[in-house]
PDB file of C-alpha atoms and ligand atoms in Angstrom:
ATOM      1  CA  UNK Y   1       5.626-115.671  37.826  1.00  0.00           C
ATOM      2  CA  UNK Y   2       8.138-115.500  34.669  1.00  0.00           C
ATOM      3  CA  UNK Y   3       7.449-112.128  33.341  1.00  0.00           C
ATOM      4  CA  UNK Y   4       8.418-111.143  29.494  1.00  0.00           C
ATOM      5  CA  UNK Y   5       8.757-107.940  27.910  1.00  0.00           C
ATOM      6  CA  UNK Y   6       8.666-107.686  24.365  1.00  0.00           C
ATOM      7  CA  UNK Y   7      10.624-105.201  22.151  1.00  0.00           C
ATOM      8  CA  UNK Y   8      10.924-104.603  18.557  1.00  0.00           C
ATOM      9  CA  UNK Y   9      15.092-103.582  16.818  1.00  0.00           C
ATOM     10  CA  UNK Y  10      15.204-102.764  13.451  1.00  0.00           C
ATOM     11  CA  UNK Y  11      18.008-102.500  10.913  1.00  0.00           C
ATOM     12  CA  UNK Y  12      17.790-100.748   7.892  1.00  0.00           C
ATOM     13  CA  UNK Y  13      20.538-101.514   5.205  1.00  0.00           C
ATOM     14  CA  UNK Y  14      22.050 -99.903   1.746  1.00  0.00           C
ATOM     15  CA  UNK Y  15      24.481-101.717   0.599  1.00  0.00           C
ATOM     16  CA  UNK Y  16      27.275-102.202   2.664  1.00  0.00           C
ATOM     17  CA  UNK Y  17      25.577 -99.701   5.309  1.00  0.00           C
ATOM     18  CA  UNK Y  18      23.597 -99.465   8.259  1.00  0.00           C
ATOM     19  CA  UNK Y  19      21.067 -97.160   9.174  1.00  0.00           C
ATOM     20  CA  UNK Y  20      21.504 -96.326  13.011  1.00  0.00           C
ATOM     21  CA  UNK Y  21      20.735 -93.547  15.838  1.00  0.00           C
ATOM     22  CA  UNK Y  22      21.943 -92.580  19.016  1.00  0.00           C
ATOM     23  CA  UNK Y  23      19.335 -92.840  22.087  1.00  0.00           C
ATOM     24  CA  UNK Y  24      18.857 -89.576  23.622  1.00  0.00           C
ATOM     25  CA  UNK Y  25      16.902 -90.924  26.535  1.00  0.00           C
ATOM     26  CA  UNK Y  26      15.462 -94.160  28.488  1.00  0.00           C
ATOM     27  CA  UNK Y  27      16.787 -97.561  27.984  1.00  0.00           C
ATOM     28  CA  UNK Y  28      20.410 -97.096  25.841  1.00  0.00           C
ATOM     29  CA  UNK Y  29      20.649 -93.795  26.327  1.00  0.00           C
ATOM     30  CA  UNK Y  30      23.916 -92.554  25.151  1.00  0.00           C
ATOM     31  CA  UNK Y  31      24.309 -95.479  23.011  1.00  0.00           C
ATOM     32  CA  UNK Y  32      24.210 -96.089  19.666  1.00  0.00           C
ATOM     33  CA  UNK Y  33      21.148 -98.545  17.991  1.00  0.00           C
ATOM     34  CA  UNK Y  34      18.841 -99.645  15.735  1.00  0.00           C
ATOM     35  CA  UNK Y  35      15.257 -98.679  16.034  1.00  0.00           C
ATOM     36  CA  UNK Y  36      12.767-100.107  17.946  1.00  0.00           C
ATOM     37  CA  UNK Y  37      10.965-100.127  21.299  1.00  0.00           C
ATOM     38  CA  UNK Y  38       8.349-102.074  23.600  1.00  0.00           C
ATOM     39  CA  UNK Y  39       5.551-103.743  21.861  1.00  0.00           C
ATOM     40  CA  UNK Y  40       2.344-102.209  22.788  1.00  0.00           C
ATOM     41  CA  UNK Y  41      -0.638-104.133  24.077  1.00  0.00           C
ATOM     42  CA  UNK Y  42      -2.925-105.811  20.696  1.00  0.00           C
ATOM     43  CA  UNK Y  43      -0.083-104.950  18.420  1.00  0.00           C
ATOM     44  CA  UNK Y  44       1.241-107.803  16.803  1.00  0.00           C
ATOM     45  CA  UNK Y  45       5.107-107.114  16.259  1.00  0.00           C
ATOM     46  CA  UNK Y  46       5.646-106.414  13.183  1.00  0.00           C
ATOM     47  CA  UNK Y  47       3.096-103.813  13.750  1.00  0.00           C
ATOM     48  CA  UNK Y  48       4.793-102.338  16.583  1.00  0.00           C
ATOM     49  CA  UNK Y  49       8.315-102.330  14.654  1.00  0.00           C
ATOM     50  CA  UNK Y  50       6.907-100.866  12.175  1.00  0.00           C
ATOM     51  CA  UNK Y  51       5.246 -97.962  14.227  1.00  0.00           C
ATOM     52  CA  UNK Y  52       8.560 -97.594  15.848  1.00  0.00           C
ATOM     53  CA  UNK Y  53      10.763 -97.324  12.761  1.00  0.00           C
ATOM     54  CA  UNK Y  54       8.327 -94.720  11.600  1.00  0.00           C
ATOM     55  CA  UNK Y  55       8.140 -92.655  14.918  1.00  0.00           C
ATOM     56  CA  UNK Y  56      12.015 -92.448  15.406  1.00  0.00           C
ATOM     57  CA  UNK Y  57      13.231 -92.275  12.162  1.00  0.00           C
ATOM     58  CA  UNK Y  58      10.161 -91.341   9.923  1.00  0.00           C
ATOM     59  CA  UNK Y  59      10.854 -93.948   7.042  1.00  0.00           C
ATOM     60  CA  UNK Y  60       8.411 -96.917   6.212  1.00  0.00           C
ATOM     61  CA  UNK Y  61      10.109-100.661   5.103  1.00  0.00           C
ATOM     62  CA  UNK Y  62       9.534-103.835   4.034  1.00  0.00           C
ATOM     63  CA  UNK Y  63      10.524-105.551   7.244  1.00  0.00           C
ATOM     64  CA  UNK Y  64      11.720-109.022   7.901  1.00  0.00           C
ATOM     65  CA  UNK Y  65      11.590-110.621  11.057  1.00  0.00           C
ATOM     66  CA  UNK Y  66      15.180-112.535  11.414  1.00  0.00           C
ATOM     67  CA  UNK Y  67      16.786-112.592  14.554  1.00  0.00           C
ATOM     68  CA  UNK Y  68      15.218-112.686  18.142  1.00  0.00           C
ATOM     69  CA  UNK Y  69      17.653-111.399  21.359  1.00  0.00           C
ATOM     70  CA  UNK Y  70      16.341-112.577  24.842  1.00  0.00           C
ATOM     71  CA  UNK Y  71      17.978-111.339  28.072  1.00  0.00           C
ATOM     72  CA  UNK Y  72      16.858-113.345  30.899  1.00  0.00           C
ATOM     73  CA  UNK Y  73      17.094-112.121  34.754  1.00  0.00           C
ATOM     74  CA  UNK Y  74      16.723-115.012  37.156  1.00  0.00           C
ATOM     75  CA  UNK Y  75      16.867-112.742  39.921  1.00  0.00           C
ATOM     76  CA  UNK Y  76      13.559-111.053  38.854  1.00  0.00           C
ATOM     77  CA  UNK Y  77      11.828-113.491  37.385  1.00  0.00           C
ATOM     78  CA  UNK Y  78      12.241-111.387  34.221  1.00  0.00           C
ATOM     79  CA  UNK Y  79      12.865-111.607  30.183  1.00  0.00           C
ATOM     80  CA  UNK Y  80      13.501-108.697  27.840  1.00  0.00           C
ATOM     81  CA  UNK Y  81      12.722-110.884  24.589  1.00  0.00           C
ATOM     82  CA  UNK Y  82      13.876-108.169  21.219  1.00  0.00           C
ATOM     83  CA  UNK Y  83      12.643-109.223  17.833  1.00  0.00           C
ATOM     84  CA  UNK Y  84      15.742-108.243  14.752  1.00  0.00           C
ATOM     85  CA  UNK Y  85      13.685-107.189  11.898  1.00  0.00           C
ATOM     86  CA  UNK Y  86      15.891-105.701   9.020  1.00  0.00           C
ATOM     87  CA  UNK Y  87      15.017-104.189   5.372  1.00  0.00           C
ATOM     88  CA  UNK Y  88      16.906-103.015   2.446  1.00  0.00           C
ATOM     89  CA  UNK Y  89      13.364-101.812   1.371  1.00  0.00           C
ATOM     90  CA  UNK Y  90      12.717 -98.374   2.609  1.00  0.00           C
ATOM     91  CA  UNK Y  91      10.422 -95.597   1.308  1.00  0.00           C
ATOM     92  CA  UNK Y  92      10.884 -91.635   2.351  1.00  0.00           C
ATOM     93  CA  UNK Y  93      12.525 -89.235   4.073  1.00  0.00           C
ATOM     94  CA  UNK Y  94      14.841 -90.245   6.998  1.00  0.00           C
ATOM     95  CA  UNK Y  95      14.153 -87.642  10.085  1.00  0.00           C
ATOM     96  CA  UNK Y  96      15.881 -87.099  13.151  1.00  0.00           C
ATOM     97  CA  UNK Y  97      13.421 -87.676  16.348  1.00  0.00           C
ATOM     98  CA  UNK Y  98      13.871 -86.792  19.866  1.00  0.00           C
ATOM     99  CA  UNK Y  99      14.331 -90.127  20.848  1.00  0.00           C
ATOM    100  CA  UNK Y 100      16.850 -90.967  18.340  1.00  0.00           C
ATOM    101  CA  UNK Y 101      19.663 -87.935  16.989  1.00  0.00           C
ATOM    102  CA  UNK Y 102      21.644 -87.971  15.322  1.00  0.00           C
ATOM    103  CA  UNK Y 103      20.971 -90.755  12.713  1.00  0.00           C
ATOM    104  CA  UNK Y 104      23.773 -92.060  10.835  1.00  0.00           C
ATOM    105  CA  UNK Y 105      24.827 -94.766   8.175  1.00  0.00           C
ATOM    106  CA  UNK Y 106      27.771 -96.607   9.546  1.00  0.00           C
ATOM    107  CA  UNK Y 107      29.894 -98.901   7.076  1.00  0.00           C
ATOM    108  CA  UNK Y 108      29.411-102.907   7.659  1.00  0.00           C
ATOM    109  CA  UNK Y 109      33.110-102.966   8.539  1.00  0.00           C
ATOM    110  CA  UNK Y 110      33.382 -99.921  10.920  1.00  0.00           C
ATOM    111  CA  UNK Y 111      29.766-100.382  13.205  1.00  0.00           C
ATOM    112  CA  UNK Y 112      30.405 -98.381  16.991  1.00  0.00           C
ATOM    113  CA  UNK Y 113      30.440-101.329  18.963  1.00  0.00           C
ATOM    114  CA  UNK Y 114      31.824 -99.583  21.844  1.00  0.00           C
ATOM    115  CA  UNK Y 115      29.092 -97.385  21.686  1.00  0.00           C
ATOM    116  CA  UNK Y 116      26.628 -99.887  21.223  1.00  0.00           C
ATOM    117  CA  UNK Y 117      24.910-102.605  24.258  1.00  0.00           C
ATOM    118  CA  UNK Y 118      28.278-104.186  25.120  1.00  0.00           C
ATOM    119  CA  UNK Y 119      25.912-107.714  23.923  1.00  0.00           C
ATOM    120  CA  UNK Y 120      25.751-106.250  20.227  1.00  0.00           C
ATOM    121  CA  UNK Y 121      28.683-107.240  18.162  1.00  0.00           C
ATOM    122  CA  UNK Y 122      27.727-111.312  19.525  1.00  0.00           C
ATOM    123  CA  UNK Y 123      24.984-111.028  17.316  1.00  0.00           C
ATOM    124  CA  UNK Y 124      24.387-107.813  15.039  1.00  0.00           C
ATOM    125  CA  UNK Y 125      27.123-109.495  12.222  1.00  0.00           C
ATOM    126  CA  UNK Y 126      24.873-111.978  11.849  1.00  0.00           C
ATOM    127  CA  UNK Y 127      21.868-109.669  10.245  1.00  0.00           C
ATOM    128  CA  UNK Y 128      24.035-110.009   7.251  1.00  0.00           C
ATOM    129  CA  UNK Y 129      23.329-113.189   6.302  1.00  0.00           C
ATOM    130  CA  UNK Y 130      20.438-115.416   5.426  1.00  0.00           C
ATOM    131  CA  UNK Y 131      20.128-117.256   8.348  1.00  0.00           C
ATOM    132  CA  UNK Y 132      17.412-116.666  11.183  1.00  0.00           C
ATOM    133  CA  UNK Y 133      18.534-116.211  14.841  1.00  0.00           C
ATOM    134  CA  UNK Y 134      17.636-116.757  18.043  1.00  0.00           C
ATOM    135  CA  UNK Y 135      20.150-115.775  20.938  1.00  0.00           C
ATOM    136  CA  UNK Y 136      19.913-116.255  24.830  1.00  0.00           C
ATOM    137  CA  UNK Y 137      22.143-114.431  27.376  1.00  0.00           C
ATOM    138  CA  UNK Y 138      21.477-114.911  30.997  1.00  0.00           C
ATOM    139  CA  UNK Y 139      21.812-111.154  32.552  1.00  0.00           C
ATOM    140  CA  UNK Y 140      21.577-112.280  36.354  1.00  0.00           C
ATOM    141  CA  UNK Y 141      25.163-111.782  37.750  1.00  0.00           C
ATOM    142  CA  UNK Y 142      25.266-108.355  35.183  1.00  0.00           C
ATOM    143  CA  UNK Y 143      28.166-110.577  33.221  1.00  0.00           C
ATOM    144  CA  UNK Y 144      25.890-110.850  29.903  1.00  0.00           C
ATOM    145  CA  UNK Y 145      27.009-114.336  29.483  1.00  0.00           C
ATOM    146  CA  UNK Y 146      26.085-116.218  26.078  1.00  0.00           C
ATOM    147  CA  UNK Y 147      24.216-119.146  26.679  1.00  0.00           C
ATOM    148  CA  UNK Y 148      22.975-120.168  23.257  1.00  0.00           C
ATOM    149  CA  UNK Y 149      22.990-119.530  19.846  1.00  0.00           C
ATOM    150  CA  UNK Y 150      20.720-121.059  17.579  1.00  0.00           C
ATOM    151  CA  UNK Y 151      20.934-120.523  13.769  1.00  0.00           C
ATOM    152  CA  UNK Y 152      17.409-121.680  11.502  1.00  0.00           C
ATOM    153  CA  UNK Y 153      17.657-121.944   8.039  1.00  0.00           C
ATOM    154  CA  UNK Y 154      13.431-122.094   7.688  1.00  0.00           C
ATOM    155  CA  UNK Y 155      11.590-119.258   8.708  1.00  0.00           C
ATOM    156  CA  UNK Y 156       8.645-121.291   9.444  1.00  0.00           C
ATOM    157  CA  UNK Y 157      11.061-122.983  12.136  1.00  0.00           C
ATOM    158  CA  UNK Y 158      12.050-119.822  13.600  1.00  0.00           C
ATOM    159  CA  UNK Y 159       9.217-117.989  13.818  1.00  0.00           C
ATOM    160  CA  UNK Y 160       7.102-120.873  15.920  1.00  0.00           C
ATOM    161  CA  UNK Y 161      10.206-120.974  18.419  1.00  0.00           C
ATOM    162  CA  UNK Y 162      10.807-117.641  19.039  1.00  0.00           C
ATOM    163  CA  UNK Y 163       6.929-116.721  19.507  1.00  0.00           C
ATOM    164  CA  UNK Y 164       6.231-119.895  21.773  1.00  0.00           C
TER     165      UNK Y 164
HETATM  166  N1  LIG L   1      20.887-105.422  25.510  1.00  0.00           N
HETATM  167  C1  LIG L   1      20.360-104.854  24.415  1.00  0.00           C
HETATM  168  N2  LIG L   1      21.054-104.840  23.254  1.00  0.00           N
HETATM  169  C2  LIG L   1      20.553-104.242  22.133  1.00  0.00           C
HETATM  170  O1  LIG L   1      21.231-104.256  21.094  1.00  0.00           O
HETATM  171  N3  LIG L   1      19.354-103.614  22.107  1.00  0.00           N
HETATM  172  C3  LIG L   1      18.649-103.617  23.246  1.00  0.00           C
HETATM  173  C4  LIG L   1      19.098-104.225  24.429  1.00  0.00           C
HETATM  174  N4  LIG L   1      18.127-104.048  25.407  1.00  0.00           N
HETATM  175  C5  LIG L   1      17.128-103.339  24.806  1.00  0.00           C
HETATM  176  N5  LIG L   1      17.434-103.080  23.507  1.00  0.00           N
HETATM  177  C6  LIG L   1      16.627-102.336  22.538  1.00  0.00           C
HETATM  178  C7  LIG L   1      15.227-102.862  22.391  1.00  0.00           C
HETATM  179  C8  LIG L   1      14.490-101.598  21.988  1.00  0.00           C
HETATM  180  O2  LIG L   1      14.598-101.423  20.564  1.00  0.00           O
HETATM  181  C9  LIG L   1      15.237-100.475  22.697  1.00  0.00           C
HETATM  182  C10 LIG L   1      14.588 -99.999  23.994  1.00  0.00           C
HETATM  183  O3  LIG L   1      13.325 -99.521  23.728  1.00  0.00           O
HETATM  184  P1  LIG L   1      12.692 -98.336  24.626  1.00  0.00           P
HETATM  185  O4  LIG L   1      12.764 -98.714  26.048  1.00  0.00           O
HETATM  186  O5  LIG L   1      13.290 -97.049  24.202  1.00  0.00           O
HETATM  187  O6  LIG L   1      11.197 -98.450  24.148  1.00  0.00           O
HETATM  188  P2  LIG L   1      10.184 -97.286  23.746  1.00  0.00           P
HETATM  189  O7  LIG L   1      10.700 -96.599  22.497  1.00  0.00           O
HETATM  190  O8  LIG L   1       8.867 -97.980  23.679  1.00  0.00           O
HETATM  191  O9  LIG L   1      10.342 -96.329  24.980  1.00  0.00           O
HETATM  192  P3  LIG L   1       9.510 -95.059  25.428  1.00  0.00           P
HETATM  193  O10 LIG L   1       8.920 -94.471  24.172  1.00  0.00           O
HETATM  194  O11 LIG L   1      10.581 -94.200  26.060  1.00  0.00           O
HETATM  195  O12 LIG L   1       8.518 -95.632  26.395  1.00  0.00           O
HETATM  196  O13 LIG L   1      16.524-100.986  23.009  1.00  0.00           O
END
């Protein structure tokens, strides 16, 4: 059986920043990221981005779901699919968590990719446009290769595809 796990990522942007953290623990650790995590059981995903965002950075948004990110192991049988949101909508008070410290606005033009999931700067650029997403790398022989790209200019488009 084809198993897929489901993860929220969210950027949060001002101006010509991002909003990111560095993972203190679990999956990324050491690495810098976005927000997010695994989609719980009856939540839909915005839901669970949105409880994510809140528990490891304490801010609320108006999220948009944009991009989708799916890693596929052939060897296991396995998919980790992660859903982009992003917002330039955000309401309070940005706090460190213990998941996520520190937290950090990096300039468009200066993001850590070589602190970042060595997959990132393929597709992160592209939260910066209009577009929507959807990105497959096949993870089997560990080489993270790039198998296809798929831009959608209708969200209606992109949403049915990437929640098939
Ligand atoms: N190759 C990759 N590139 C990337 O940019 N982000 C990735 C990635 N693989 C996973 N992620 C993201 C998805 C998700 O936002 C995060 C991993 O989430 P976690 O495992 O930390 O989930 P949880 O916060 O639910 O964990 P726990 O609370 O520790 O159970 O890393």
């Amino acid at each position: 059986m084809f198993v897929k796990k489901l993860y929220s990522l969210i950027f949060i942007k001002k101006g010509n920043t991002v909003l990111l953290g560095y993972k203190t623990r679990g999956l990324g650790v050491g690495l810098w990221n976005g927000f997010g995590g695994k989609v719980e059981p009856g939540e839909t995903l915005l839901e669970g981005a949105s409880r994510e965002l809140k528990e490891e950075c304490n801010l609320d948004a108006k999220l948009n779901h944009i991009g989708c990110v799916t890693y596929i192991n052939n060897n296991k049988n396995h998919a980790d699919v992660v859903h982009i949101f992003k917002s330039s909508s955000f309401f309070g008070e940005i706090v460190e968590s213990e998941e996520m410290a520190p937290i950090r606005w990096f300039r468009v033009d200066n993001m850590p990719y070589e602190k970042m999931w060595p997959d990132t700067s393929k597709w992160l650029p592209l939260i910066h446009n209009e577009d929507y997403f959807d990105v497959t790398f096949n993870v089997t022989n560990e080489d993270n290769r790039c198998m296809r790209l798929t831009l959608y200019n209708n969200y209606d488009e992109f949403v049915k595809t990437v929640t098939l």
